[in-house]
PDB file of N, CA and C in Angstrom:
ATOM      1  N   UNK A  21     -19.893 216.317   6.948  1.00 53.00           N
ATOM      2  CA  UNK A  21     -20.488 217.205   6.364  1.00 53.00           C
ATOM      3  C   UNK A  21     -21.526 217.581   6.921  1.00 53.00           C
ATOM      4  N   UNK A  22     -22.381 217.331   7.868  1.00 54.00           N
ATOM      5  CA  UNK A  22     -23.398 218.393   8.592  1.00 54.00           C
ATOM      6  C   UNK A  22     -22.748 219.777   8.935  1.00 54.00           C
ATOM      7  N   UNK A  23     -21.846 220.224   9.030  1.00 55.00           N
ATOM      8  CA  UNK A  23     -21.267 221.204   9.940  1.00 55.00           C
ATOM      9  C   UNK A  23     -20.750 222.203   8.422  1.00 55.00           C
ATOM     10  N   UNK A  24     -20.207 221.045   7.033  1.00 57.00           N
ATOM     11  CA  UNK A  24     -19.620 221.959   6.042  1.00 57.00           C
ATOM     12  C   UNK A  24     -21.102 222.568   5.596  1.00 57.00           C
ATOM     13  N   UNK A  25     -22.329 221.921   5.678  1.00 64.00           N
ATOM     14  CA  UNK A  25     -23.297 222.373   4.981  1.00 64.00           C
ATOM     15  C   UNK A  25     -24.410 223.540   5.670  1.00 64.00           C
ATOM     16  N   UNK A  26     -24.237 223.695   7.150  1.00 81.00           N
ATOM     17  CA  UNK A  26     -24.415 224.774   7.671  1.00 81.00           C
ATOM     18  C   UNK A  26     -23.486 225.819   7.173  1.00 81.00           C
ATOM     19  N   UNK A  27     -22.172 225.668   7.265  1.00 89.00           N
ATOM     20  CA  UNK A  27     -21.429 226.466   6.952  1.00 89.00           C
ATOM     21  C   UNK A  27     -20.640 226.350   5.628  1.00 89.00           C
ATOM     22  N   UNK A  28     -21.438 226.539   4.605  1.00 91.00           N
ATOM     23  CA  UNK A  28     -20.987 226.573   3.141  1.00 91.00           C
ATOM     24  C   UNK A  28     -19.352 227.259   2.781  1.00 91.00           C
ATOM     25  N   UNK A  29     -19.069 227.918   3.443  1.00 91.00           N
ATOM     26  CA  UNK A  29     -17.912 228.875   2.890  1.00 91.00           C
ATOM     27  C   UNK A  29     -16.886 228.763   3.894  1.00 91.00           C
ATOM     28  N   UNK A  30     -16.884 228.016   4.932  1.00 92.00           N
ATOM     29  CA  UNK A  30     -15.615 227.901   5.596  1.00 92.00           C
ATOM     30  C   UNK A  30     -14.406 227.336   5.166  1.00 92.00           C
ATOM     31  N   UNK A  31     -13.810 227.957   5.063  1.00 93.00           N
ATOM     32  CA  UNK A  31     -12.131 227.947   4.400  1.00 93.00           C
ATOM     33  C   UNK A  31     -11.803 228.728   3.247  1.00 93.00           C
ATOM     34  N   UNK A  32     -12.788 229.677   3.067  1.00 96.00           N
ATOM     35  CA  UNK A  32     -12.942 230.722   1.639  1.00 96.00           C
ATOM     36  C   UNK A  32     -12.700 232.216   2.666  1.00 96.00           C
ATOM     37  N   UNK A  33     -12.222 232.870   1.529  1.00 97.00           N
ATOM     38  CA  UNK A  33     -11.719 234.180   2.324  1.00 97.00           C
ATOM     39  C   UNK A  33     -12.520 235.118   1.082  1.00 97.00           C
ATOM     40  N   UNK A  34     -12.875 236.537   1.871  1.00 97.00           N
ATOM     41  CA  UNK A  34     -13.542 237.094   1.025  1.00 97.00           C
ATOM     42  C   UNK A  34     -12.880 238.478   1.483  1.00 97.00           C
ATOM     43  N   UNK A  35     -12.433 239.364   0.712  1.00 97.00           N
ATOM     44  CA  UNK A  35     -12.366 241.360   0.681  1.00 97.00           C
ATOM     45  C   UNK A  35     -13.966 241.531   0.555  1.00 97.00           C
ATOM     46  N   UNK A  36     -14.669 242.753   1.538  1.00 97.00           N
ATOM     47  CA  UNK A  36     -15.723 243.043   1.327  1.00 97.00           C
ATOM     48  C   UNK A  36     -14.979 244.407   1.687  1.00 97.00           C
ATOM     49  N   UNK A  37     -15.431 245.593   0.611  1.00 95.00           N
ATOM     50  CA  UNK A  37     -15.254 246.673   0.832  1.00 95.00           C
ATOM     51  C   UNK A  37     -16.567 247.724   1.605  1.00 95.00           C
ATOM     52  N   UNK A  38     -15.986 248.758   1.744  1.00 93.00           N
ATOM     53  CA  UNK A  38     -17.312 249.579   2.307  1.00 93.00           C
ATOM     54  C   UNK A  38     -18.160 248.847   3.292  1.00 93.00           C
ATOM     55  N   UNK A  39     -17.365 248.038   4.208  1.00 95.00           N
ATOM     56  CA  UNK A  39     -18.165 246.860   5.153  1.00 95.00           C
ATOM     57  C   UNK A  39     -18.336 247.729   6.496  1.00 95.00           C
ATOM     58  N   UNK A  40     -18.445 249.303   6.663  1.00 92.00           N
ATOM     59  CA  UNK A  40     -18.494 249.647   7.894  1.00 92.00           C
ATOM     60  C   UNK A  40     -20.085 250.282   7.442  1.00 92.00           C
ATOM     61  N   UNK A  41     -20.587 249.851   6.769  1.00 90.00           N
ATOM     62  CA  UNK A  41     -21.909 250.308   6.593  1.00 90.00           C
ATOM     63  C   UNK A  41     -23.159 249.673   5.518  1.00 90.00           C
ATOM     64  N   UNK A  42     -24.521 249.625   5.665  1.00 91.00           N
ATOM     65  CA  UNK A  42     -25.461 249.610   4.078  1.00 91.00           C
ATOM     66  C   UNK A  42     -24.922 248.435   3.614  1.00 91.00           C
ATOM     67  N   UNK A  43     -24.927 247.859   2.785  1.00 95.00           N
ATOM     68  CA  UNK A  43     -24.789 246.630   1.847  1.00 95.00           C
ATOM     69  C   UNK A  43     -23.472 246.092   1.938  1.00 95.00           C
ATOM     70  N   UNK A  44     -22.352 246.655   1.851  1.00 95.00           N
ATOM     71  CA  UNK A  44     -20.897 246.456   2.091  1.00 95.00           C
ATOM     72  C   UNK A  44     -21.285 245.829   3.853  1.00 95.00           C
ATOM     73  N   UNK A  45     -21.728 246.372   4.755  1.00 95.00           N
ATOM     74  CA  UNK A  45     -21.714 245.098   5.788  1.00 95.00           C
ATOM     75  C   UNK A  45     -22.721 244.173   5.731  1.00 95.00           C
ATOM     76  N   UNK A  46     -23.671 244.594   5.031  1.00 95.00           N
ATOM     77  CA  UNK A  46     -24.536 243.126   5.134  1.00 95.00           C
ATOM     78  C   UNK A  46     -23.795 241.959   4.418  1.00 95.00           C
ATOM     79  N   UNK A  47     -23.210 242.237   3.561  1.00 97.00           N
ATOM     80  CA  UNK A  47     -22.582 241.097   2.449  1.00 97.00           C
ATOM     81  C   UNK A  47     -21.464 240.415   3.684  1.00 97.00           C
ATOM     82  N   UNK A  48     -20.740 241.408   4.205  1.00 97.00           N
ATOM     83  CA  UNK A  48     -19.679 240.955   5.187  1.00 97.00           C
ATOM     84  C   UNK A  48     -19.934 239.922   6.045  1.00 97.00           C
ATOM     85  N   UNK A  49     -21.843 240.458   7.331  1.00 97.00           N
ATOM     86  CA  UNK A  49     -22.426 239.650   8.033  1.00 97.00           C
ATOM     87  C   UNK A  49     -22.740 238.392   7.322  1.00 97.00           C
ATOM     88  N   UNK A  50     -23.673 238.075   6.066  1.00 97.00           N
ATOM     89  CA  UNK A  50     -23.792 237.028   5.328  1.00 97.00           C
ATOM     90  C   UNK A  50     -22.855 236.122   5.153  1.00 97.00           C
ATOM     91  N   UNK A  51     -21.396 236.572   4.496  1.00 97.00           N
ATOM     92  CA  UNK A  51     -20.331 235.665   4.245  1.00 97.00           C
ATOM     93  C   UNK A  51     -19.879 234.931   5.368  1.00 97.00           C
ATOM     94  N   UNK A  52     -19.860 235.777   6.670  1.00 97.00           N
ATOM     95  CA  UNK A  52     -19.423 235.234   8.108  1.00 97.00           C
ATOM     96  C   UNK A  52     -20.268 234.535   8.421  1.00 97.00           C
ATOM     97  N   UNK A  53     -21.616 234.318   8.260  1.00 96.00           N
ATOM     98  CA  UNK A  53     -22.715 233.425   8.387  1.00 96.00           C
ATOM     99  C   UNK A  53     -22.096 232.103   8.015  1.00 96.00           C
ATOM    100  N   UNK A  54     -22.275 232.314   6.653  1.00 97.00           N
ATOM    101  CA  UNK A  54     -21.526 231.043   5.832  1.00 97.00           C
ATOM    102  C   UNK A  54     -20.337 230.226   6.298  1.00 97.00           C
ATOM    103  N   UNK A  55     -19.673 231.291   7.546  1.00 96.00           N
ATOM    104  CA  UNK A  55     -18.173 230.609   7.739  1.00 96.00           C
ATOM    105  C   UNK A  55     -16.882 230.924   6.751  1.00 96.00           C
ATOM    106  N   UNK A  56     -17.303 232.107   6.308  1.00 97.00           N
ATOM    107  CA  UNK A  56     -16.063 232.917   5.549  1.00 97.00           C
ATOM    108  C   UNK A  56     -15.113 233.641   6.437  1.00 97.00           C
ATOM    109  N   UNK A  57     -14.166 233.626   6.033  1.00 97.00           N
ATOM    110  CA  UNK A  57     -12.669 234.676   6.587  1.00 97.00           C
ATOM    111  C   UNK A  57     -13.076 235.946   6.081  1.00 97.00           C
ATOM    112  N   UNK A  58     -13.493 237.291   6.725  1.00 98.00           N
ATOM    113  CA  UNK A  58     -14.091 238.287   6.288  1.00 98.00           C
ATOM    114  C   UNK A  58     -13.267 239.454   6.166  1.00 98.00           C
ATOM    115  N   UNK A  59     -12.367 239.931   5.786  1.00 98.00           N
ATOM    116  CA  UNK A  59     -11.534 241.278   5.859  1.00 98.00           C
ATOM    117  C   UNK A  59     -12.345 242.216   5.350  1.00 98.00           C
ATOM    118  N   UNK A  60     -12.728 242.961   6.584  1.00 97.00           N
ATOM    119  CA  UNK A  60     -13.701 244.076   5.893  1.00 97.00           C
ATOM    120  C   UNK A  60     -12.600 245.329   6.154  1.00 97.00           C
ATOM    121  N   UNK A  61     -12.960 245.928   4.876  1.00 96.00           N
ATOM    122  CA  UNK A  61     -12.217 247.081   4.614  1.00 96.00           C
ATOM    123  C   UNK A  61     -12.963 248.375   4.851  1.00 96.00           C
ATOM    124  N   UNK A  62     -12.925 249.469   5.177  1.00 93.00           N
ATOM    125  CA  UNK A  62     -13.962 250.924   4.730  1.00 93.00           C
ATOM    126  C   UNK A  62     -12.990 251.945   5.817  1.00 93.00           C
ATOM    127  N   UNK A  63     -13.619 253.115   5.694  1.00 91.00           N
ATOM    128  CA  UNK A  63     -12.322 254.279   6.124  1.00 91.00           C
ATOM    129  C   UNK A  63     -12.722 254.689   7.117  1.00 91.00           C
ATOM    130  N   UNK A  64     -14.205 254.332   7.860  1.00 88.00           N
ATOM    131  CA  UNK A  64     -14.699 254.139   9.642  1.00 88.00           C
ATOM    132  C   UNK A  64     -14.140 253.421   9.903  1.00 88.00           C
ATOM    133  N   UNK A  65     -13.123 253.816  11.185  1.00 87.00           N
ATOM    134  CA  UNK A  65     -12.395 252.784  12.067  1.00 87.00           C
ATOM    135  C   UNK A  65     -12.006 253.440  13.189  1.00 87.00           C
ATOM    136  N   UNK A  66     -12.168 252.857  14.585  1.00 84.00           N
ATOM    137  CA  UNK A  66     -11.886 253.249  15.675  1.00 84.00           C
ATOM    138  C   UNK A  66      -9.928 253.524  15.760  1.00 84.00           C
ATOM    139  N   UNK A  67      -9.848 252.744  15.117  1.00 79.00           N
ATOM    140  CA  UNK A  67      -8.323 252.718  14.828  1.00 79.00           C
ATOM    141  C   UNK A  67      -7.771 254.307  14.513  1.00 79.00           C
ATOM    142  N   UNK A  68      -8.092 254.613  12.956  1.00 73.00           N
ATOM    143  CA  UNK A  68      -7.757 256.273  12.746  1.00 73.00           C
ATOM    144  C   UNK A  68      -8.862 257.102  13.096  1.00 73.00           C
ATOM    145  N   UNK A  69      -9.757 256.910  14.133  1.00 69.00           N
ATOM    146  CA  UNK A  69     -10.234 258.153  14.709  1.00 69.00           C
ATOM    147  C   UNK A  69     -11.619 258.605  13.729  1.00 69.00           C
ATOM    148  N   UNK A  70     -11.660 257.963  12.376  1.00 65.00           N
ATOM    149  CA  UNK A  70     -12.327 258.545  11.377  1.00 65.00           C
ATOM    150  C   UNK A  70     -13.579 258.314  11.637  1.00 65.00           C
ATOM    151  N   UNK A  71     -14.598 258.221  11.474  1.00 65.00           N
ATOM    152  CA  UNK A  71     -16.219 257.839  11.356  1.00 65.00           C
ATOM    153  C   UNK A  71     -16.950 258.462  10.551  1.00 65.00           C
ATOM    154  N   UNK A  72     -16.868 258.265   9.159  1.00 62.00           N
ATOM    155  CA  UNK A  72     -17.936 258.862   8.294  1.00 62.00           C
ATOM    156  C   UNK A  72     -19.150 259.285   8.878  1.00 62.00           C
ATOM    157  N   UNK A  73     -20.079 260.200   9.033  1.00 59.00           N
ATOM    158  CA  UNK A  73     -21.139 260.282   9.110  1.00 59.00           C
ATOM    159  C   UNK A  73     -22.155 261.365   8.448  1.00 59.00           C
ATOM    160  N   UNK A  74     -21.509 261.081   7.073  1.00 59.00           N
ATOM    161  CA  UNK A  74     -22.161 262.450   6.171  1.00 59.00           C
ATOM    162  C   UNK A  74     -23.353 261.493   5.315  1.00 59.00           C
ATOM    163  N   UNK A  75     -23.611 260.807   5.702  1.00 53.00           N
ATOM    164  CA  UNK A  75     -25.097 259.569   5.232  1.00 53.00           C
ATOM    165  C   UNK A  75     -25.697 259.347   6.691  1.00 53.00           C
ATOM    166  N   UNK A  76     -27.389 259.662   6.548  1.00 49.00           N
ATOM    167  CA  UNK A  76     -28.336 259.204   7.663  1.00 49.00           C
ATOM    168  C   UNK A  76     -28.208 258.111   7.188  1.00 49.00           C
ATOM    169  N   UNK A  77     -27.860 257.321   9.035  1.00 47.00           N
ATOM    170  CA  UNK A  77     -28.638 255.983   9.283  1.00 47.00           C
ATOM    171  C   UNK A  77     -30.083 255.872  10.589  1.00 47.00           C
ATOM    172  N   UNK A  78     -29.886 254.581  10.614  1.00 44.00           N
ATOM    173  CA  UNK A  78     -30.791 254.682  11.988  1.00 44.00           C
ATOM    174  C   UNK A  78     -29.859 254.968  13.135  1.00 44.00           C
ATOM    175  N   UNK A  79     -30.294 254.974  14.420  1.00 50.00           N
ATOM    176  CA  UNK A  79     -29.655 254.818  15.618  1.00 50.00           C
ATOM    177  C   UNK A  79     -29.362 253.676  16.092  1.00 50.00           C
ATOM    178  N   UNK A  80     -30.141 252.439  15.173  1.00 50.00           N
ATOM    179  CA  UNK A  80     -30.323 250.994  15.957  1.00 50.00           C
ATOM    180  C   UNK A  80     -28.993 250.550  15.373  1.00 50.00           C
ATOM    181  N   UNK A  81     -28.524 251.121  14.297  1.00 55.00           N
ATOM    182  CA  UNK A  81     -27.627 250.104  13.979  1.00 55.00           C
ATOM    183  C   UNK A  81     -26.459 249.967  14.497  1.00 55.00           C
ATOM    184  N   UNK A  82     -26.100 251.003  15.152  1.00 67.00           N
ATOM    185  CA  UNK A  82     -24.890 251.023  16.825  1.00 67.00           C
ATOM    186  C   UNK A  82     -23.746 251.715  15.725  1.00 67.00           C
ATOM    187  N   UNK A  83     -22.221 251.238  15.847  1.00 78.00           N
ATOM    188  CA  UNK A  83     -20.760 251.665  15.661  1.00 78.00           C
ATOM    189  C   UNK A  83     -20.709 251.368  14.179  1.00 78.00           C
ATOM    190  N   UNK A  84     -20.376 252.593  13.352  1.00 86.00           N
ATOM    191  CA  UNK A  84     -20.385 252.372  12.209  1.00 86.00           C
ATOM    192  C   UNK A  84     -19.163 252.405  11.889  1.00 86.00           C
ATOM    193  N   UNK A  85     -18.374 251.311  12.185  1.00 90.00           N
ATOM    194  CA  UNK A  85     -16.645 251.141  11.786  1.00 90.00           C
ATOM    195  C   UNK A  85     -16.253 249.802  11.448  1.00 90.00           C
ATOM    196  N   UNK A  86     -15.306 249.699  10.807  1.00 93.00           N
ATOM    197  CA  UNK A  86     -15.020 248.513  10.162  1.00 93.00           C
ATOM    198  C   UNK A  86     -14.430 247.302  11.477  1.00 93.00           C
ATOM    199  N   UNK A  87     -13.827 247.879  12.539  1.00 94.00           N
ATOM    200  CA  UNK A  87     -13.720 246.946  13.650  1.00 94.00           C
ATOM    201  C   UNK A  87     -15.063 246.752  14.283  1.00 94.00           C
ATOM    202  N   UNK A  88     -16.170 247.100  14.219  1.00 94.00           N
ATOM    203  CA  UNK A  88     -17.563 246.585  14.718  1.00 94.00           C
ATOM    204  C   UNK A  88     -18.056 245.804  13.729  1.00 94.00           C
ATOM    205  N   UNK A  89     -17.892 246.094  12.640  1.00 96.00           N
ATOM    206  CA  UNK A  89     -18.233 245.110  11.223  1.00 96.00           C
ATOM    207  C   UNK A  89     -17.630 243.550  11.802  1.00 96.00           C
ATOM    208  N   UNK A  90     -16.172 243.601  11.885  1.00 97.00           N
ATOM    209  CA  UNK A  90     -15.484 242.710  11.750  1.00 97.00           C
ATOM    210  C   UNK A  90     -15.578 241.497  13.092  1.00 97.00           C
ATOM    211  N   UNK A  91     -15.857 242.409  14.210  1.00 96.00           N
ATOM    212  CA  UNK A  91     -16.841 241.611  15.582  1.00 96.00           C
ATOM    213  C   UNK A  91     -18.095 240.609  15.072  1.00 96.00           C
ATOM    214  N   UNK A  92     -18.498 241.664  14.400  1.00 96.00           N
ATOM    215  CA  UNK A  92     -20.182 241.141  14.444  1.00 96.00           C
ATOM    216  C   UNK A  92     -19.649 239.733  13.422  1.00 96.00           C
ATOM    217  N   UNK A  93     -19.271 240.169  12.601  1.00 97.00           N
ATOM    218  CA  UNK A  93     -18.557 238.659  11.342  1.00 97.00           C
ATOM    219  C   UNK A  93     -17.935 237.463  12.140  1.00 97.00           C
ATOM    220  N   UNK A  94     -17.708 237.841  13.099  1.00 97.00           N
ATOM    221  CA  UNK A  94     -17.017 236.729  14.285  1.00 97.00           C
ATOM    222  C   UNK A  94     -18.121 236.054  14.957  1.00 97.00           C
ATOM    223  N   UNK A  95     -19.001 237.178  15.227  1.00 96.00           N
ATOM    224  CA  UNK A  95     -20.072 236.577  16.306  1.00 96.00           C
ATOM    225  C   UNK A  95     -20.856 236.162  15.429  1.00 96.00           C
ATOM    226  N   UNK A  96     -21.179 236.029  14.125  1.00 94.00           N
ATOM    227  CA  UNK A  96     -22.107 235.592  13.095  1.00 94.00           C
ATOM    228  C   UNK A  96     -21.443 234.177  13.136  1.00 94.00           C
ATOM    229  N   UNK A  97     -20.339 233.768  13.356  1.00 95.00           N
ATOM    230  CA  UNK A  97     -20.071 232.612  13.011  1.00 95.00           C
ATOM    231  C   UNK A  97     -18.814 232.404  11.908  1.00 95.00           C
ATOM    232  N   UNK A  98     -18.260 233.305  11.433  1.00 97.00           N
ATOM    233  CA  UNK A  98     -16.937 233.676  10.421  1.00 97.00           C
ATOM    234  C   UNK A  98     -15.885 234.114  11.551  1.00 97.00           C
ATOM    235  N   UNK A  99     -14.748 234.828  10.626  1.00 97.00           N
ATOM    236  CA  UNK A  99     -14.005 235.409  10.964  1.00 97.00           C
ATOM    237  C   UNK A  99     -13.865 236.644  10.840  1.00 97.00           C
ATOM    238  N   UNK A 100     -14.029 237.439  11.304  1.00 98.00           N
ATOM    239  CA  UNK A 100     -13.492 238.792  11.192  1.00 98.00           C
ATOM    240  C   UNK A 100     -12.797 239.775  11.049  1.00 98.00           C
ATOM    241  N   UNK A 101     -11.749 240.466   9.868  1.00 98.00           N
ATOM    242  CA  UNK A 101     -10.543 240.853  10.247  1.00 98.00           C
ATOM    243  C   UNK A 101     -10.992 242.303  10.090  1.00 98.00           C
ATOM    244  N   UNK A 102     -10.723 243.135  10.562  1.00 97.00           N
ATOM    245  CA  UNK A 102     -10.732 244.810  10.425  1.00 97.00           C
ATOM    246  C   UNK A 102      -9.331 245.130   9.388  1.00 97.00           C
ATOM    247  N   UNK A 103      -9.883 246.278   8.413  1.00 96.00           N
ATOM    248  CA  UNK A 103      -8.899 246.487   7.110  1.00 96.00           C
ATOM    249  C   UNK A 103      -9.422 247.887   7.296  1.00 96.00           C
ATOM    250  N   UNK A 104      -8.893 248.957   8.267  1.00 94.00           N
ATOM    251  CA  UNK A 104      -9.153 250.621   7.916  1.00 94.00           C
ATOM    252  C   UNK A 104      -8.218 250.776   6.658  1.00 94.00           C
ATOM    253  N   UNK A 105      -8.875 251.572   5.623  1.00 92.00           N
ATOM    254  CA  UNK A 105      -8.611 251.790   4.257  1.00 92.00           C
ATOM    255  C   UNK A 105      -9.715 252.570   3.355  1.00 92.00           C
ATOM    256  N   UNK A 106      -8.820 253.652   2.618  1.00 92.00           N
ATOM    257  CA  UNK A 106      -9.507 254.439   2.137  1.00 92.00           C
ATOM    258  C   UNK A 106      -9.846 253.349   0.601  1.00 92.00           C
ATOM    259  N   UNK A 107     -10.977 252.888   0.207  1.00 90.00           N
ATOM    260  CA  UNK A 107     -11.043 251.930  -0.628  1.00 90.00           C
ATOM    261  C   UNK A 107     -11.150 253.183  -2.320  1.00 90.00           C
ATOM    262  N   UNK A 108     -10.972 254.252  -2.056  1.00 92.00           N
ATOM    263  CA  UNK A 108     -11.031 254.741  -3.449  1.00 92.00           C
ATOM    264  C   UNK A 108      -9.823 254.975  -3.471  1.00 92.00           C
ATOM    265  N   UNK A 109      -8.281 254.237  -3.082  1.00 94.00           N
ATOM    266  CA  UNK A 109      -7.334 254.882  -3.410  1.00 94.00           C
ATOM    267  C   UNK A 109      -6.752 253.158  -3.683  1.00 94.00           C
ATOM    268  N   UNK A 110      -6.385 253.152  -5.206  1.00 95.00           N
ATOM    269  CA  UNK A 110      -5.825 252.224  -5.628  1.00 95.00           C
ATOM    270  C   UNK A 110      -4.775 251.531  -5.080  1.00 95.00           C
ATOM    271  N   UNK A 111      -3.704 252.256  -4.190  1.00 96.00           N
ATOM    272  CA  UNK A 111      -2.391 251.748  -3.813  1.00 96.00           C
ATOM    273  C   UNK A 111      -2.791 251.167  -2.530  1.00 96.00           C
ATOM    274  N   UNK A 112      -3.898 252.017  -1.660  1.00 94.00           N
ATOM    275  CA  UNK A 112      -4.305 251.420  -0.505  1.00 94.00           C
ATOM    276  C   UNK A 112      -4.804 249.884  -0.596  1.00 94.00           C
ATOM    277  N   UNK A 113      -5.775 250.024  -1.534  1.00 93.00           N
ATOM    278  CA  UNK A 113      -6.297 248.341  -2.053  1.00 93.00           C
ATOM    279  C   UNK A 113      -5.019 247.356  -2.446  1.00 93.00           C
ATOM    280  N   UNK A 114      -4.206 247.650  -3.096  1.00 95.00           N
ATOM    281  CA  UNK A 114      -3.164 246.504  -3.563  1.00 95.00           C
ATOM    282  C   UNK A 114      -2.554 246.476  -2.544  1.00 95.00           C
ATOM    283  N   UNK A 115      -2.449 247.427  -1.429  1.00 95.00           N
ATOM    284  CA  UNK A 115      -1.755 246.664  -0.192  1.00 95.00           C
ATOM    285  C   UNK A 115      -2.277 245.713   0.898  1.00 95.00           C
ATOM    286  N   UNK A 116      -3.562 246.062   0.514  1.00 95.00           N
ATOM    287  CA  UNK A 116      -4.872 245.227   1.575  1.00 95.00           C
ATOM    288  C   UNK A 116      -4.863 243.676   0.982  1.00 95.00           C
ATOM    289  N   UNK A 117      -4.815 243.643  -0.542  1.00 96.00           N
ATOM    290  CA  UNK A 117      -4.613 242.175  -1.432  1.00 96.00           C
ATOM    291  C   UNK A 117      -3.506 241.660  -1.164  1.00 96.00           C
ATOM    292  N   UNK A 118      -2.200 242.428  -0.669  1.00 96.00           N
ATOM    293  CA  UNK A 118      -1.020 241.911  -0.527  1.00 96.00           C
ATOM    294  C   UNK A 118      -1.037 241.256   1.014  1.00 96.00           C
ATOM    295  N   UNK A 119      -1.527 242.256   1.881  1.00 96.00           N
ATOM    296  CA  UNK A 119      -1.621 241.681   2.989  1.00 96.00           C
ATOM    297  C   UNK A 119      -2.530 240.392   3.220  1.00 96.00           C
ATOM    298  N   UNK A 120      -3.608 239.908   2.707  1.00 97.00           N
ATOM    299  CA  UNK A 120      -4.730 239.049   2.442  1.00 97.00           C
ATOM    300  C   UNK A 120      -3.719 238.068   1.926  1.00 97.00           C
ATOM    301  N   UNK A 121      -2.739 238.102   0.588  1.00 96.00           N
ATOM    302  CA  UNK A 121      -2.218 236.805   0.269  1.00 96.00           C
ATOM    303  C   UNK A 121      -1.374 236.698   1.590  1.00 96.00           C
ATOM    304  N   UNK A 122      -0.582 236.967   1.792  1.00 96.00           N
ATOM    305  CA  UNK A 122       0.607 236.904   2.759  1.00 96.00           C
ATOM    306  C   UNK A 122       0.027 236.069   4.088  1.00 96.00           C
ATOM    307  N   UNK A 123      -1.293 236.976   4.660  1.00 96.00           N
ATOM    308  CA  UNK A 123      -1.859 235.916   5.993  1.00 96.00           C
ATOM    309  C   UNK A 123      -2.584 234.988   5.129  1.00 96.00           C
ATOM    310  N   UNK A 124      -3.407 235.008   4.021  1.00 96.00           N
ATOM    311  CA  UNK A 124      -4.216 233.575   3.813  1.00 96.00           C
ATOM    312  C   UNK A 124      -3.595 232.645   2.746  1.00 96.00           C
ATOM    313  N   UNK A 125      -2.984 233.325   2.226  1.00 93.00           N
ATOM    314  CA  UNK A 125      -1.720 232.633   0.827  1.00 93.00           C
ATOM    315  C   UNK A 125      -2.856 233.011  -0.728  1.00 93.00           C
ATOM    316  N   UNK A 126      -3.883 233.644  -0.385  1.00 87.00           N
ATOM    317  CA  UNK A 126      -5.158 233.506  -1.460  1.00 87.00           C
ATOM    318  C   UNK A 126      -5.838 234.837  -1.019  1.00 87.00           C
ATOM    319  N   UNK A 127      -6.725 234.540  -2.151  1.00 80.00           N
ATOM    320  CA  UNK A 127      -8.368 235.921  -1.580  1.00 80.00           C
ATOM    321  C   UNK A 127      -9.101 234.829  -2.808  1.00 80.00           C
TER     322      UNK A 127
END
């Protein structure tokens, strides 16, 4: 029970949209720290080469991609999975949810 109390979301699966920065990134990191598997979805991605820089951010925050957030989730104790995705596209979100159900059996 000790490990579960330290990581209360072990075995749980979450989808966090807007996970490359701001509140979305913060939520993803906290879910990871609680032991959750976190699918990190956002447009900014190394894979697509698109990195949104239309909003000011502090230079100290580092790379703002879904891959970086997923790596940070894993470093925090969870399992981070990057999902490059335009979260404003309903079909894209449906595809992400189908992938999660296929990979994890649930969301």
